[in-house]
Tab-separated table of C-alpha atoms and ligand atoms in Angstrom:
chain	number	residue	atom	x	y	z
A	1	UNK	CA	117.147	-3.486	76.653
A	2	UNK	CA	114.137	-5.036	78.348
A	3	UNK	CA	111.895	-7.527	76.531
A	4	UNK	CA	108.164	-7.932	77.138
A	5	UNK	CA	105.557	-10.314	75.757
A	6	UNK	CA	101.799	-9.840	75.449
A	7	UNK	CA	98.840	-11.948	74.365
A	8	UNK	CA	95.105	-11.330	74.144
A	9	UNK	CA	91.968	-12.839	72.638
A	10	UNK	CA	88.523	-11.323	72.137
A	11	UNK	CA	85.251	-12.723	70.881
A	12	UNK	CA	83.850	-11.519	67.512
A	13	UNK	CA	80.206	-10.474	67.847
A	14	UNK	CA	77.506	-8.590	65.971
A	15	UNK	CA	76.812	-4.940	66.700
A	16	UNK	CA	80.386	-3.901	67.469
A	17	UNK	CA	82.939	-1.978	65.427
A	18	UNK	CA	86.074	-3.898	64.492
A	19	UNK	CA	89.139	-1.976	65.688
A	20	UNK	CA	92.584	-3.526	65.288
A	21	UNK	CA	95.838	-1.716	65.943
A	22	UNK	CA	93.925	1.545	66.241
A	23	UNK	CA	92.425	1.145	62.761
A	24	UNK	CA	88.706	0.715	62.202
A	25	UNK	CA	88.133	-2.126	59.742
A	26	UNK	CA	85.009	-2.667	57.681
A	27	UNK	CA	83.495	-6.024	58.758
A	28	UNK	CA	80.105	-7.407	59.767
A	29	UNK	CA	81.382	-8.306	63.262
A	30	UNK	CA	83.456	-6.531	65.895
A	31	UNK	CA	85.426	-7.435	68.997
A	32	UNK	CA	83.531	-7.695	72.270
A	33	UNK	CA	85.188	-6.000	75.224
A	34	UNK	CA	84.864	-3.531	78.052
A	35	UNK	CA	86.954	-1.121	75.959
A	36	UNK	CA	86.807	-0.986	72.146
A	37	UNK	CA	88.148	-4.565	72.201
A	38	UNK	CA	91.311	-3.792	70.245
A	39	UNK	CA	93.043	-7.100	70.887
A	40	UNK	CA	96.289	-6.053	69.192
A	41	UNK	CA	96.690	-2.881	71.250
A	42	UNK	CA	95.922	-4.891	74.404
A	43	UNK	CA	98.685	-7.410	73.593
A	44	UNK	CA	101.108	-4.539	72.893
A	45	UNK	CA	100.102	-2.753	76.116
A	46	UNK	CA	100.753	-5.916	78.130
A	47	UNK	CA	104.136	-6.388	76.445
A	48	UNK	CA	105.131	-2.819	77.365
A	49	UNK	CA	103.932	-3.193	80.964
A	50	UNK	CA	105.722	-6.542	81.266
A	51	UNK	CA	109.008	-5.168	79.960
A	52	UNK	CA	108.710	-2.176	82.300
A	53	UNK	CA	108.053	-4.440	85.288
A	54	UNK	CA	104.755	-2.622	85.770
A	55	UNK	CA	102.200	-5.418	86.068
A	56	UNK	CA	99.552	-6.090	83.446
A	57	UNK	CA	96.636	-4.446	81.694
A	58	UNK	CA	94.043	-6.076	83.970
A	59	UNK	CA	95.672	-4.635	87.107
A	60	UNK	CA	95.946	-1.125	85.706
A	61	UNK	CA	92.644	-0.956	83.839
A	62	UNK	CA	90.215	-3.410	85.482
A	63	UNK	CA	87.271	-4.337	83.244
A	64	UNK	CA	85.032	-3.836	86.276
A	65	UNK	CA	85.892	-0.113	86.354
A	66	UNK	CA	83.111	1.917	84.683
A	67	UNK	CA	85.546	4.716	83.710
A	68	UNK	CA	87.132	2.353	81.162
A	69	UNK	CA	83.842	1.274	79.546
A	70	UNK	CA	83.959	1.886	75.793
A	71	UNK	CA	87.365	3.561	76.103
A	72	UNK	CA	89.667	3.668	73.091
A	73	UNK	CA	92.490	1.190	73.604
A	74	UNK	CA	94.819	3.899	72.309
A	75	UNK	CA	94.239	5.711	75.616
A	76	UNK	CA	95.195	2.582	77.555
A	77	UNK	CA	98.320	2.165	75.413
A	78	UNK	CA	99.273	5.818	75.971
A	79	UNK	CA	98.938	5.298	79.727
A	80	UNK	CA	101.235	2.253	79.571
A	81	UNK	CA	103.748	4.340	77.614
A	82	UNK	CA	103.542	6.974	80.373
A	83	UNK	CA	104.176	4.332	83.025
A	84	UNK	CA	107.257	3.213	81.047
A	85	UNK	CA	108.380	6.836	80.595
A	86	UNK	CA	108.168	7.384	84.364
A	87	UNK	CA	110.697	4.551	84.613
A	88	UNK	CA	112.777	6.266	81.915
A	89	UNK	CA	111.946	3.598	79.338
A	90	UNK	CA	110.760	3.938	75.768
A	91	UNK	CA	109.849	1.454	73.047
A	92	UNK	CA	112.708	0.432	70.769
A	93	UNK	CA	110.813	-2.000	68.565
A	94	UNK	CA	107.669	-4.112	68.326
A	95	UNK	CA	106.866	-7.367	66.598
A	96	UNK	CA	103.330	-8.707	66.553
A	97	UNK	CA	101.017	-11.355	65.161
A	98	UNK	CA	97.270	-11.049	64.649
A	99	UNK	CA	95.518	-14.427	64.521
A	100	UNK	CA	92.291	-14.076	62.571
A	101	UNK	CA	90.500	-16.283	60.062
A	102	UNK	CA	88.288	-13.430	58.901
A	103	UNK	CA	88.417	-10.679	57.824
A	104	UNK	CA	91.516	-10.927	55.692
A	105	UNK	CA	93.998	-8.420	57.087
A	106	UNK	CA	96.421	-8.257	54.166
A	107	UNK	CA	94.869	-5.061	52.766
A	108	UNK	CA	95.069	-3.176	56.105
A	109	UNK	CA	98.368	-4.466	57.492
A	110	UNK	CA	100.320	-1.501	56.163
A	111	UNK	CA	97.859	0.975	57.641
A	112	UNK	CA	97.997	-0.800	61.036
A	113	UNK	CA	101.790	-0.738	60.924
A	114	UNK	CA	101.852	2.995	60.229
A	115	UNK	CA	99.357	3.638	63.036
A	116	UNK	CA	101.389	1.572	65.534
A	117	UNK	CA	104.611	3.362	64.547
A	118	UNK	CA	102.882	6.670	65.232
A	119	UNK	CA	101.404	5.544	68.561
A	120	UNK	CA	104.743	4.155	69.749
A	121	UNK	CA	106.758	7.057	68.288
A	122	UNK	CA	109.164	4.748	66.430
A	123	UNK	CA	109.942	4.337	62.705
A	124	UNK	CA	107.677	1.931	60.768
A	125	UNK	CA	110.664	-0.329	60.018
A	126	UNK	CA	110.813	-1.112	63.742
A	127	UNK	CA	107.195	-2.288	63.758
A	128	UNK	CA	106.206	-5.801	62.698
A	129	UNK	CA	102.598	-6.771	62.012
A	130	UNK	CA	101.973	-10.282	60.753
A	131	UNK	CA	98.553	-11.705	59.977
A	132	UNK	CA	97.982	-15.444	60.375
A	133	UNK	CA	94.935	-17.650	60.043
A	134	UNK	CA	94.388	-20.758	62.166
A	135	UNK	CA	93.705	-22.965	59.114
A	136	UNK	CA	90.103	-23.348	60.264
A	137	UNK	CA	91.079	-24.792	63.632
A	138	UNK	CA	89.665	-23.813	67.032
A	139	UNK	CA	87.563	-20.747	67.947
A	140	UNK	CA	89.772	-18.419	65.900
A	141	UNK	CA	89.641	-20.746	62.920
A	142	UNK	CA	85.841	-20.797	62.964
A	143	UNK	CA	85.731	-17.002	63.092
A	144	UNK	CA	84.447	-16.733	66.685
A	145	UNK	CA	87.465	-14.851	67.994
A	146	UNK	CA	90.575	-12.868	67.108
A	147	UNK	CA	93.828	-13.114	69.078
A	148	UNK	CA	97.091	-11.195	69.051
A	149	UNK	CA	100.642	-11.691	70.276
A	150	UNK	CA	103.230	-8.970	70.742
A	151	UNK	CA	106.873	-8.691	71.725
A	152	UNK	CA	108.472	-5.337	72.525
A	153	UNK	CA	111.905	-4.181	73.474
A	154	UNK	CA	112.182	-1.162	75.733
A	155	UNK	CA	115.339	0.894	75.944
A	156	UNK	CA	116.414	3.404	78.545
A	157	UNK	CA	115.607	6.940	77.458
A	158	UNK	CA	118.094	9.654	78.236
B	1	MG	MG1	91.721	-7.395	75.958
């Protein structure tokens, strides 16, 4: 087993769709980014790349590269899974935390979990999605940003 950790933070702004864990969420603001800004998928992608010893998301998908502008983060995640597969590694489990004051993620947590299980091709009971607020503290607490943390285990595929 190989463990990997990932973290990301994106700014919440007007005029963008809010996409978290591959799920579009109804909210007045969305996450700013070169891609769709899906902070949770970015943290998961980095955790996979880290566990696979394959660098990080910024090396593989530079935000200066026009071909990644507006790209779905699911595509980036799939590419990281391919990199892992080339090294004969696949995801065993994922645990994650989304740090957001608003919107409240309780109602969509289950849907995000199901989506992540599908994307990672593992059972939903091996996917953790926890939603935390920052108790009003810092840029996340004031609703200016959303962050995510992820830990994955990769196992050798045979
Ligand atoms: Mg990012």
